Coordinates of C-alpha atoms in Angstrom, one line a residue:
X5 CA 130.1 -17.3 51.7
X6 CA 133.5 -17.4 49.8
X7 CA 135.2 -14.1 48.6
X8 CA 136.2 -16.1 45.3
X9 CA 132.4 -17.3 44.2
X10 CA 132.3 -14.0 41.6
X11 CA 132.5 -11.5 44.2
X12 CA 130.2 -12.8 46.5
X13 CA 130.3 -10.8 50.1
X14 CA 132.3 -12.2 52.8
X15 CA 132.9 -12.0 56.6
X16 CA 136.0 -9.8 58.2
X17 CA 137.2 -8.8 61.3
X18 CA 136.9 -5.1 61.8
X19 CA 139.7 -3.6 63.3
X20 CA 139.5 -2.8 67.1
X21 CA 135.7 -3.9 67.3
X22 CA 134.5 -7.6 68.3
X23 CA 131.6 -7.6 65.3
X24 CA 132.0 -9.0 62.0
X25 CA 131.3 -6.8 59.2
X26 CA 130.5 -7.5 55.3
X27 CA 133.3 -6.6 52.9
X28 CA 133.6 -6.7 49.3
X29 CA 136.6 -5.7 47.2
X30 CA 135.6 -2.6 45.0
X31 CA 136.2 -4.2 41.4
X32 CA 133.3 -7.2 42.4
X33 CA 131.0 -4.3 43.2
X34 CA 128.7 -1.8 40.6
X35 CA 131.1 0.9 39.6
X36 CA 128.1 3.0 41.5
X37 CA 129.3 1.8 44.6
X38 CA 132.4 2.5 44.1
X39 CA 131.1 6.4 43.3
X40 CA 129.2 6.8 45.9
X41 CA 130.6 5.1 48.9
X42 CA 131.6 6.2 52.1
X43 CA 129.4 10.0 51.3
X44 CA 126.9 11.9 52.8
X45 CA 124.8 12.5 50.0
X46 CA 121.6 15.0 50.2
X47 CA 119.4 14.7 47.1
X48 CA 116.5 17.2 46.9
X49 CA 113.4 16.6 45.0
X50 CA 113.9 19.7 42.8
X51 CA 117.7 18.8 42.5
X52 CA 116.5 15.1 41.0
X53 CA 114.1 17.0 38.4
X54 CA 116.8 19.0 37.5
X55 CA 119.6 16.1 36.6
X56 CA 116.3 14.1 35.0
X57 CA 116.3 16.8 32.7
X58 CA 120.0 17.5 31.9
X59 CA 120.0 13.9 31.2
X60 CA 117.1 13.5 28.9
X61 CA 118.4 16.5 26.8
X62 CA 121.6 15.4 26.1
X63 CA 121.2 11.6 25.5
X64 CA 117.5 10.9 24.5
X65 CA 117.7 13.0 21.2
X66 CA 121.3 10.9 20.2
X67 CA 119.6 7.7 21.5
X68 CA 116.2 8.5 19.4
X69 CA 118.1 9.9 16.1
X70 CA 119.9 6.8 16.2
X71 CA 117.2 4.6 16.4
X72 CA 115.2 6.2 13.7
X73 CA 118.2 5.6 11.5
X74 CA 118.6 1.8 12.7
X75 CA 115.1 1.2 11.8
X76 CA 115.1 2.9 8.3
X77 CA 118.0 1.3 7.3
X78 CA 117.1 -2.1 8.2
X79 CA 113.6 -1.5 6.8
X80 CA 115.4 -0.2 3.3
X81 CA 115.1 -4.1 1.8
X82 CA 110.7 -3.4 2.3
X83 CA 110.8 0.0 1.2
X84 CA 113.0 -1.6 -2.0
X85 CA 110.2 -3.7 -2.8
X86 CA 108.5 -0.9 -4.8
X87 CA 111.3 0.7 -5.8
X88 CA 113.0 -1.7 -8.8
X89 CA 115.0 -4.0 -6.7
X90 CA 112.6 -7.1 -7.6
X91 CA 112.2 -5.8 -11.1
X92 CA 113.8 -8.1 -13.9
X93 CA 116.3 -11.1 -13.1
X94 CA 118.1 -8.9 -10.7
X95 CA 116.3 -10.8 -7.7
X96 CA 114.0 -12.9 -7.0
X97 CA 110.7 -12.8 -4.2
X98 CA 112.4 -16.4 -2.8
X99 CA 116.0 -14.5 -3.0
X100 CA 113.6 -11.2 -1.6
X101 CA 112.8 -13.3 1.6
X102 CA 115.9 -14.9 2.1
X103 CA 117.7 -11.1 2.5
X104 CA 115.1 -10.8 5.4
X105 CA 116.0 -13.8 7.1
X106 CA 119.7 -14.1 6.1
X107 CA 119.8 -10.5 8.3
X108 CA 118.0 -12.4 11.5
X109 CA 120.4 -15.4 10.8
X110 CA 123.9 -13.1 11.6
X111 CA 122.0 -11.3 14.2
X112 CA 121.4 -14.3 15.8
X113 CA 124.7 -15.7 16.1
X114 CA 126.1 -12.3 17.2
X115 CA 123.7 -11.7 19.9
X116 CA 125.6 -13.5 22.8
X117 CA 129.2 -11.9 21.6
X118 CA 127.4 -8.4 20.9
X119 CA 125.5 -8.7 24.6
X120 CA 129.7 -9.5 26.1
X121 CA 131.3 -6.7 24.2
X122 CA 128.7 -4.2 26.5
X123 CA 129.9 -6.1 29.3
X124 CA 133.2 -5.3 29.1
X125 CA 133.6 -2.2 26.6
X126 CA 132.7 1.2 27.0
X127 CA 128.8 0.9 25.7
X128 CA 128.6 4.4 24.0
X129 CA 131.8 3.5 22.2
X130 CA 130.8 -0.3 21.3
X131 CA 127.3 0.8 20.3
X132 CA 129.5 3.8 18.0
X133 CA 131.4 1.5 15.7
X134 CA 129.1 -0.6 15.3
X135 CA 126.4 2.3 13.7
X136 CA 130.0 3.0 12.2
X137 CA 130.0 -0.5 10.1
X138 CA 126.7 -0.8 9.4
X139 CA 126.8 2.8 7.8
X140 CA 129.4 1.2 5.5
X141 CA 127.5 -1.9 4.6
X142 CA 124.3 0.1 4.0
X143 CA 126.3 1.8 1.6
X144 CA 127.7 -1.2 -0.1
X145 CA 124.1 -2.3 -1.0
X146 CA 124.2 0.3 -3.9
X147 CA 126.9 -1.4 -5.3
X148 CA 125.8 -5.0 -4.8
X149 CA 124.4 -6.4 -8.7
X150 CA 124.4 -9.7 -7.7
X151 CA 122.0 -12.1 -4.5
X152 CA 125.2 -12.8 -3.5
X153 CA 126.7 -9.4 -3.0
X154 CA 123.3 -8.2 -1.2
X155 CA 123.5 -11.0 1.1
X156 CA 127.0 -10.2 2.2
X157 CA 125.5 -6.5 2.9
X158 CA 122.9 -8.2 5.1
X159 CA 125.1 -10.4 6.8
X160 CA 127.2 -7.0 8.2
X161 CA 123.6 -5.6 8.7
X162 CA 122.8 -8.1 10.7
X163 CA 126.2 -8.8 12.7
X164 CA 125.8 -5.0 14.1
X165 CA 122.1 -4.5 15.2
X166 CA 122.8 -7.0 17.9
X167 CA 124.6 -4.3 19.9
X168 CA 122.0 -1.6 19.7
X169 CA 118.6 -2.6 21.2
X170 CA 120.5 -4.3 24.1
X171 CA 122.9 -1.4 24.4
X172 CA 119.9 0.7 24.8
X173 CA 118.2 -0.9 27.1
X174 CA 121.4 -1.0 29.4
X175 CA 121.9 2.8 29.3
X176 CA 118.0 3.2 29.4
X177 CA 118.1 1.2 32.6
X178 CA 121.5 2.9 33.8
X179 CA 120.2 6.6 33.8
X180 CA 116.5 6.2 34.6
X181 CA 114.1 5.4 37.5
X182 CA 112.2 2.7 37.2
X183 CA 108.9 4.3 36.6
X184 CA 110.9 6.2 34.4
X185 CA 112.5 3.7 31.8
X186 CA 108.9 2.7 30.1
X187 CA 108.3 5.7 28.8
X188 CA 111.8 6.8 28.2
X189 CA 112.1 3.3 25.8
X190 CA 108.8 3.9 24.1
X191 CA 110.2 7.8 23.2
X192 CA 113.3 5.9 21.2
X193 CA 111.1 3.0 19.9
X194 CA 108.6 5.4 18.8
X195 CA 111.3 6.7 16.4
X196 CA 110.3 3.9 14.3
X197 CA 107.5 5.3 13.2
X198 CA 109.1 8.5 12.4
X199 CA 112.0 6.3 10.0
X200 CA 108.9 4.8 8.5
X201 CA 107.8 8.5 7.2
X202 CA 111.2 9.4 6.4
X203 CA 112.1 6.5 4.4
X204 CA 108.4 7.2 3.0
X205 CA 109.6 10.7 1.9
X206 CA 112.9 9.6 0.6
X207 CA 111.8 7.0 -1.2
X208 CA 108.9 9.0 -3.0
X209 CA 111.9 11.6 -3.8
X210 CA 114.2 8.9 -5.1
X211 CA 111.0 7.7 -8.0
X212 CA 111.5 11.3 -9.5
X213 CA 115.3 11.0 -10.3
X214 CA 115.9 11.1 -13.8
X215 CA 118.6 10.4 -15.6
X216 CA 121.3 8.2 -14.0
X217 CA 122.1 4.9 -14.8
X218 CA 121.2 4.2 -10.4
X219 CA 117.3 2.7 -9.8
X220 CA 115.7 4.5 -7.2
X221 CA 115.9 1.6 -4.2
X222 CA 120.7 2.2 -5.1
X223 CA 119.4 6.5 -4.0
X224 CA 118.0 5.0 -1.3
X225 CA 120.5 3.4 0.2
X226 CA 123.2 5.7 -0.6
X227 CA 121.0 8.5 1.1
X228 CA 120.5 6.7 4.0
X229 CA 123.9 5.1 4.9
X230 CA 125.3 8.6 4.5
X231 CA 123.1 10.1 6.8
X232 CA 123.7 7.2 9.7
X233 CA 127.6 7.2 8.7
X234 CA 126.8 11.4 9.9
X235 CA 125.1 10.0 13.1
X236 CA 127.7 7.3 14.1
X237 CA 130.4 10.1 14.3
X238 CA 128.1 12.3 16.4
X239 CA 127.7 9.5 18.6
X240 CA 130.8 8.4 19.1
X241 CA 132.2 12.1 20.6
X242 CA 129.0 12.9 22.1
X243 CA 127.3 9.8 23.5
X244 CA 128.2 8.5 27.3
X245 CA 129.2 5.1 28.5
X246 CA 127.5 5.6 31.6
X247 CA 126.4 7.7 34.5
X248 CA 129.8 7.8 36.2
X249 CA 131.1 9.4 33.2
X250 CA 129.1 11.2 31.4
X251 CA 130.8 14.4 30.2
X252 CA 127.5 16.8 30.6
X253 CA 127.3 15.6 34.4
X254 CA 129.9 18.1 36.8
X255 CA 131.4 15.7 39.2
X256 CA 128.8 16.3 42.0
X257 CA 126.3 15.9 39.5
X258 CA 127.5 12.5 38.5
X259 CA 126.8 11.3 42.2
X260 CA 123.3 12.7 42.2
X261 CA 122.9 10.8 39.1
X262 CA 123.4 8.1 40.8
X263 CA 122.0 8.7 44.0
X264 CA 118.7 9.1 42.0
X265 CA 118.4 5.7 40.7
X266 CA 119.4 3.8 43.6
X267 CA 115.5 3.3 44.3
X268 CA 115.5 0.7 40.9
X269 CA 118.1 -1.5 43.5
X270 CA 119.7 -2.6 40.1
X271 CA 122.8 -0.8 40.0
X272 CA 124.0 0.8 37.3
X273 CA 127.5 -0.9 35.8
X274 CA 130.0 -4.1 36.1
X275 CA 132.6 -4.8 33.9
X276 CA 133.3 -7.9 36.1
X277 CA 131.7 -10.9 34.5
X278 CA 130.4 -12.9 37.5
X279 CA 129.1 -16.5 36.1
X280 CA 126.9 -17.2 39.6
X281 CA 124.6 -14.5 37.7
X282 CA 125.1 -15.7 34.6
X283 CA 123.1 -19.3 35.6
X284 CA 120.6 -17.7 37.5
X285 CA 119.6 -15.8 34.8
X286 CA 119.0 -19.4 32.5
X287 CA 117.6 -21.1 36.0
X288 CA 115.4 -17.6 36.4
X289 CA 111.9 -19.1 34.5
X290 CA 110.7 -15.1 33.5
X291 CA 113.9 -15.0 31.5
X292 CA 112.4 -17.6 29.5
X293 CA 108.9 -16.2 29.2
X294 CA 110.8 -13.0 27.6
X295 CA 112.2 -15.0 25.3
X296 CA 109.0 -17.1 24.4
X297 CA 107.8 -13.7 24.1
X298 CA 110.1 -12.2 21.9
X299 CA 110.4 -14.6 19.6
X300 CA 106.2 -15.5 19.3
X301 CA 106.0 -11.5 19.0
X302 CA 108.4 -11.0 16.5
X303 CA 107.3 -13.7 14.0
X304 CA 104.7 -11.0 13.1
X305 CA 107.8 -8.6 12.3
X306 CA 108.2 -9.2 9.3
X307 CA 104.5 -7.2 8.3
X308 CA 107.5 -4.7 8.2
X309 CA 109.6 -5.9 5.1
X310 CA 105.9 -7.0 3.3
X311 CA 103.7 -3.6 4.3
X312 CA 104.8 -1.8 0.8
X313 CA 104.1 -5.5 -0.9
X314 CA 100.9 -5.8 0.7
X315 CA 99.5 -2.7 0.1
X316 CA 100.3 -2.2 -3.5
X317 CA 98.0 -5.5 -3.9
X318 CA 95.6 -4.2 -1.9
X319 CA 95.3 -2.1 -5.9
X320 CA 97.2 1.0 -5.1
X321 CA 99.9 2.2 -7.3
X322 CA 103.5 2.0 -6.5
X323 CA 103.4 6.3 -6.0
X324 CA 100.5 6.0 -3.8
X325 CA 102.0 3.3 -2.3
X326 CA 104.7 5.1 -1.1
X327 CA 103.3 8.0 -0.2
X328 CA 100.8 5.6 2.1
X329 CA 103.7 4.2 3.8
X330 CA 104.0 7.4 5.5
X331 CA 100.9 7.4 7.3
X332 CA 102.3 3.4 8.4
X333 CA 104.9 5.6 10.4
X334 CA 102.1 7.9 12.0
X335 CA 100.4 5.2 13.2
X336 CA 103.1 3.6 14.5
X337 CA 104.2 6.8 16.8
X338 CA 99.9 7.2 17.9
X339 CA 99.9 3.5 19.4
X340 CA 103.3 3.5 20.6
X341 CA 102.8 6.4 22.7
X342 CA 99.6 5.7 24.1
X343 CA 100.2 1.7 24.6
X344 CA 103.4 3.3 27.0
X345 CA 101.5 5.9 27.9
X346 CA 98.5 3.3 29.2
X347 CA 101.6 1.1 30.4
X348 CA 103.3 4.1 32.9
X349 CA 100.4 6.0 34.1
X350 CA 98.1 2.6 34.7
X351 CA 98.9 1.0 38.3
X352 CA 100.7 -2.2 37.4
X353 CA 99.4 -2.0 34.2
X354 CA 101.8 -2.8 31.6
X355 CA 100.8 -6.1 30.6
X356 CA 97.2 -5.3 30.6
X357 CA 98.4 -2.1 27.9
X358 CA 100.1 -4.4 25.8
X359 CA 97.5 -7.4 25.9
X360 CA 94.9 -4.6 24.8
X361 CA 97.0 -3.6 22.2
X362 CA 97.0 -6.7 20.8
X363 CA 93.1 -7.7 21.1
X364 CA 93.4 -3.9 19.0
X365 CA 95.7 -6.1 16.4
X366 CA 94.3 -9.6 16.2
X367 CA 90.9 -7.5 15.0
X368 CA 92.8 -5.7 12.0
X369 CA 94.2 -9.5 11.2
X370 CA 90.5 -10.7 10.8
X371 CA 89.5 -7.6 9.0
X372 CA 92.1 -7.9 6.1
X373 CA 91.0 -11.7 5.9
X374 CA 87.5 -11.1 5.7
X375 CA 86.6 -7.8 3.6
X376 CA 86.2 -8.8 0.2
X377 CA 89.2 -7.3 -2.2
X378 CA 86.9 -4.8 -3.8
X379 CA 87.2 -3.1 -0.4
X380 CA 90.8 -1.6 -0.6
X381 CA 90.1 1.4 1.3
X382 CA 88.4 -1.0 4.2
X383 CA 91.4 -3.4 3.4
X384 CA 94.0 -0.5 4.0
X385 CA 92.6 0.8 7.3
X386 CA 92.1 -2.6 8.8
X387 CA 95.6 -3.0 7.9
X388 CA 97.1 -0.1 9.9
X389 CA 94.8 -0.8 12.8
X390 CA 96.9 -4.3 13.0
X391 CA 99.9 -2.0 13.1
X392 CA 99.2 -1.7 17.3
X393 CA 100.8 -4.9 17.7
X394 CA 104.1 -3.4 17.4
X395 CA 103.3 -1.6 20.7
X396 CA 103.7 -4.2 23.5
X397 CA 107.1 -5.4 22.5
X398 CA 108.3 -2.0 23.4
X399 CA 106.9 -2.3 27.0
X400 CA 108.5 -5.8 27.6
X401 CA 112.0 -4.0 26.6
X402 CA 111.3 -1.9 29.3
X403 CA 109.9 -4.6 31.8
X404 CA 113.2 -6.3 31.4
X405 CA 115.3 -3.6 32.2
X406 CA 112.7 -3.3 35.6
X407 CA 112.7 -6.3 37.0
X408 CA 116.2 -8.0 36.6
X409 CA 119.1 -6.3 38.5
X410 CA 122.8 -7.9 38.5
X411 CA 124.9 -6.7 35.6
X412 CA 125.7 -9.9 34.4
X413 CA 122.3 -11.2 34.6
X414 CA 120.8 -8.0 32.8
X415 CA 123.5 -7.9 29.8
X416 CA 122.7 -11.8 29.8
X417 CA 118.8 -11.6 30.2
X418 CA 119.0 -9.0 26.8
X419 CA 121.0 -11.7 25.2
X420 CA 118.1 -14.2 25.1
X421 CA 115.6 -11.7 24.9
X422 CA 117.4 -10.4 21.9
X423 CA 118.1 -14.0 20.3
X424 CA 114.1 -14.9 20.8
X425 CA 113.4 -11.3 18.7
X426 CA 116.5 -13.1 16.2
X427 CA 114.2 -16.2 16.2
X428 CA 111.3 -14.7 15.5
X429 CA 112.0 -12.4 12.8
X430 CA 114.5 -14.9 10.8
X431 CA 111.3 -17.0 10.9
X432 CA 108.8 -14.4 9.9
X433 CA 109.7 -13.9 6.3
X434 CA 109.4 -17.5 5.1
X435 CA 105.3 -17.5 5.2
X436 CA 104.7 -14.5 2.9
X437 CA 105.0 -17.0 -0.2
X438 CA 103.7 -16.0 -4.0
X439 CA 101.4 -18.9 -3.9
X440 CA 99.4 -16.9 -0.8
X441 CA 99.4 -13.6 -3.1
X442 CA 97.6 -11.5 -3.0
X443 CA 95.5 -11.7 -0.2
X444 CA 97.8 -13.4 1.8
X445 CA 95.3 -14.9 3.9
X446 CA 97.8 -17.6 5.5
X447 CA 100.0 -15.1 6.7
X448 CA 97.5 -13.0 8.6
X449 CA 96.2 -16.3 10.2
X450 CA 99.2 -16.6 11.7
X451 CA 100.1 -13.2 12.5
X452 CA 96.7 -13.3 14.4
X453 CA 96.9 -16.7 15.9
X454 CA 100.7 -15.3 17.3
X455 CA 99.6 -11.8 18.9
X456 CA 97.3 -13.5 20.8
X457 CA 99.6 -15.9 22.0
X458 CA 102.0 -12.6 23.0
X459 CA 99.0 -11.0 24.8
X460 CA 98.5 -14.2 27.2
X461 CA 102.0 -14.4 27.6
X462 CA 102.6 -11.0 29.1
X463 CA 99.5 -12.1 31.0
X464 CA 101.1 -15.3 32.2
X465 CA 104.4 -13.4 33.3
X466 CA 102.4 -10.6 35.2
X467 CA 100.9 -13.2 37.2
X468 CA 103.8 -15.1 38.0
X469 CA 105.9 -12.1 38.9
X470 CA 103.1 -10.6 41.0
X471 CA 103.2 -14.0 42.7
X472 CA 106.9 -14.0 43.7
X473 CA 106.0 -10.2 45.0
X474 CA 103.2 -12.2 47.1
X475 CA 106.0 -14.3 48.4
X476 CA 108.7 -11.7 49.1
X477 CA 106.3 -9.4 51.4
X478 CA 105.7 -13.0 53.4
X479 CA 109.2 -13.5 54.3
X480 CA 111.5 -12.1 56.7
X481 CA 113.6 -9.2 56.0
X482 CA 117.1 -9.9 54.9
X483 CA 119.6 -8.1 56.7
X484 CA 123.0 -9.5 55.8
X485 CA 123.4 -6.1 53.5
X486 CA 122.5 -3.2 55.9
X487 CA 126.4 -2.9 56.5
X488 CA 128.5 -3.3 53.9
X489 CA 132.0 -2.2 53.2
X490 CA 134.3 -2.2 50.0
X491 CA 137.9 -2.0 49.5
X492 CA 140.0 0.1 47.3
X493 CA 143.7 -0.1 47.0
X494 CA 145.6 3.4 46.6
X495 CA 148.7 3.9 44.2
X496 CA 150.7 4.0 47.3
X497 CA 149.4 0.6 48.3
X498 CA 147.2 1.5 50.9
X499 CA 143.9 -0.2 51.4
X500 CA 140.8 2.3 52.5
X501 CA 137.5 1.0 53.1
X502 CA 134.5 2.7 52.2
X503 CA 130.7 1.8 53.7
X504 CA 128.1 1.4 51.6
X505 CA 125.5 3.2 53.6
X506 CA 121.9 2.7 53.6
X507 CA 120.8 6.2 53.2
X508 CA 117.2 6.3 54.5
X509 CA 117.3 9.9 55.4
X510 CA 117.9 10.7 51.7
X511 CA 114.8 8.4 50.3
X512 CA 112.5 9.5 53.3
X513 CA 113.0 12.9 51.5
X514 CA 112.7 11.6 47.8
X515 CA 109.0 10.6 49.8
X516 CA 110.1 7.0 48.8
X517 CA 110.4 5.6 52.5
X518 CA 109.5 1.9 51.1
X519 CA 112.2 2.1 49.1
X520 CA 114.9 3.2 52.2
X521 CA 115.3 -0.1 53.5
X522 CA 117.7 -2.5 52.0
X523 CA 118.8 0.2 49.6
X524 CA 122.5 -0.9 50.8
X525 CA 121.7 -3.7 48.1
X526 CA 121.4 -1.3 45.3
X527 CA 124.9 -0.9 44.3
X528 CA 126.1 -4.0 45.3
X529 CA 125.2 -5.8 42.0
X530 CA 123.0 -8.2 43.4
X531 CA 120.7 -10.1 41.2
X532 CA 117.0 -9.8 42.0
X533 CA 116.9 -13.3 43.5
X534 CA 119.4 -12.1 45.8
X535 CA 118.4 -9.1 47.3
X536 CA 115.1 -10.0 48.5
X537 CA 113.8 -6.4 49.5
X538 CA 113.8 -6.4 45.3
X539 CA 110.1 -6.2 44.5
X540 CA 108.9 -6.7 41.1
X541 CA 107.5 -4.1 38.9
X542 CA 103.9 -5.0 37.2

């Protein structure tokens, strides 16, 4: 293999010995690699526990703050509903739905650049101004009297969400275990349901100002970008771009950090982009069955935006109605926790969690078509059981942050995973029409008809990756990576090579001796089609 094909490995003569030895310059390899070669590193059990912990408390309450606020502020247009925004000629329920998709549109068309921008900027940083500029447009909503003006705010809105769901799945997948990461996404997507309260809460706070020439959905806004313009400056000085610098890790620390992940064999950062990884990842078919995912899924989404709509014509007034938006947040963290609960604990379990999940939701669908409309109560609960479908998009985040490895292909893989969710929710508003008011019988057809389409999709993947698994454990062991050497040029201009060892002592200890051998792959950036000691997880 050629040195030049995107830092693939290649053959040189070591000095004063007859064998060949791999070598790889240190700027084609993870920045892990670059870390950690060439030590003798001892990582204890108790000592792994220990850095686990330092890390979740310093990045998991930023990451989960951060998400709540995403998530209330995007959800602000729903929440608006009840609050004046369609009241009068000020905008219409066809102008109403367009705001929803227009947001999906812009998202769309940034996901690609967004998902580059985390390949080659700092991701804390990237993932900072961009919280930064969406507090600003939030903001700008309160202002906006015109379509025209709110769809410019949407259009911002939607340019910077593309870098956050990715960006968190990146760091999710650069500081955690595998067996790890489910749970560790499900605690920042559970947030969700805790924006949905908050925005509850705010909302029902904003109907009781008197007095000011500002309707209650312009306070709501104003409330709520000035709380995430708060959080984007806490970020910025306090959130880390990744392992290898993370300014609550001491130096040594920093190499345990790494040292404990190198079991996922994904690596943990490249800023090189390497475009052999970039067309396996659109030749790799479960890249596509994430996006087919993601985009089926999320045509449901947009119960999100509707939820205040639908349950004020379920006959509730718009006071109660808000009020019983909070509860939509409480149920929301309850099946989010235990679908990734189920998903973690359960042997290979996670798509049978989130195919269970949805049977759960495809059941509240059929409910709220069938209960006569005298029957708001019934109407209301079968409602927030369908709410469980918003459980098993959160395990495939973290299934795709498990089972692809390569930089390249991972920032690219969240790319189309990311443009299916576009897909899906610029789609999802244009079915809740006034003509299907006010059951809205038509839309919950086809929210039904789509979760159970997601449910034998995560199905259909499990199998096929379980399958390649199959495959892997019939083949011969690769052993070009055992020994593998990289190269780093000094300031005086001296080269000094570094091995990349295999460190089974280390794992035996970690009582993860499966996972010792052809752990030399694991900062070497190669894909999971490359290193073929990668197993799957399911």
């Amino acid at each position: 293999m050629s040195s030049k094909d995107d830092g693939s490995l290649s053959e040189k003569q070591s000095v004063g010995a007859e064998q060949l030895k791999p070598h790889v310059a240190s700027s084609k390899v993870d920045i892990a690699a670059q870390l950690t070669a060439g030590k003798d590193i001892t990582l204890t059990p108790e000592e792994a526990v220990r850095i686990r912990r330092k890390i979740d408390w310093h990045i998991m309450p930023l990451m989960c703050i951060l998400y709540m606020m995403q998530f209330a502020d995007k959800t602000t247009l729903g929440q608006s509903a009840v609050l004046g925004i369609l009241q009068g000629d000020h905008l219409s329920q066809a102008q109403f739905n367009l705001l929803g998709t227009i947001f999906y549109v812009f998202f769309l068309a940034f996901e690609y650049p967004q998902n580059l921008a985390l390949q080659y900027l700092p991701v804390g940083k990237w993932m900072s101004f961009n919280i930064f500029v969406w507090s600003v447009a939030l903001l700008c909503h309160a202002a906006a009297d015109t379509p025209g003006k709110l769809f410019a705010c949407r259009v911002f809105l939607g340019i910077c969400e593309g870098a956050i769901t990715p960006g968190f799945m990146l760091v999710t997948a650069m500081f955690y275990t595998r067996q790890e990461q489910t749970q560790r996404v499900g605690w920042w997507f559970l947030m969700n349901g805790f924006a949905v309260i908050l925005l509850g809460l705010v909302a029902y706070g904003t109907l009781h100002i008197k007095a000011t020439t500002l309707m209650p959905w312009q306070w709501l806004m104003i409330i709520t970008g000035i709380i995430t313009f708060v959080v984007s400056i806490l970020f910025w000085f306090f959130f880390p771009d990744s392992p290898t610098s993370a300014w609550f890790l001491t130096p040594e620390e920093r190499v345990l950090a790494i040292e404990r992940i190198k079991v996922n064999q994904a690596g943990v950062e490249n800023k090189h982009f390497k475009s052999s990884q970039f067309r396996e990842c659109i030749r790799d078919p479960k890249t596509w069955l994430f996006f087919f995912f993601a985009a089926i899924s999320n045509v449901t989404n947009s119960l999100s935006n509707q939820r205040q709509l639908i349950v004020a014509e379920f006959g509730f007034s718009d006071i109660d109605t808000t009020l019983l938006g909070c509860v939509d947040g409480v149920v929301e963290i309850i099946v989010i926790f235990c679908t990734v609960t189920s998903a973690t604990y359960w042997k290979n379990g996670r798509a049978y969690s989130g195919a269970l999940a949805y049977c759960v939701a495809v059941l509240g669908a059929i409910l709220v078509n069938t209960l006569p409309s005298s029957d708001r109560i019934g109407l209301l609960f079968s409602y927030w059981i369908s709410i469980t479908s918003i459980a098993p998009f959160v395990v495939m985040l973290a299934w795709v942050g498990s089972v692809t490895a390569g930089h390249t292909k991972r920032t690219t893989t969240n790319a189309i995973v990311m443009i299916g969710y576009g897909v899906g929710n610029a789609a999802g508003p244009q079915y809740w029409k006034a003509e299907y008011q006010p059951r809205n019988r038509v839309p919950w057809t086809i929210l039904a008809v789509c979760w159970a389409v997601s449910g034998a999709l995560l199905l259909v993947t499990r199998w096929y990756l379980a399958r390649e698994n199959a495959r892997r454990e019939r083949e011969p062991r690769d052993e070009r990576y055992d020994e593998v050497y990289i190269t780093e040029v000094r300031e005086d201009g001296a080269k000094v090579e570094a091995k990349v060892d295999k460190v089974r002592a280390t794992l035996s200890r970690l009582g993860m001796r499966g996972a010792a051998d052809g752990c030399a792959q694991a900062f070497l950036d190669l894909t999971d089609i490359e290193n073929r000691d990668f197993r799957y997880a399911l």
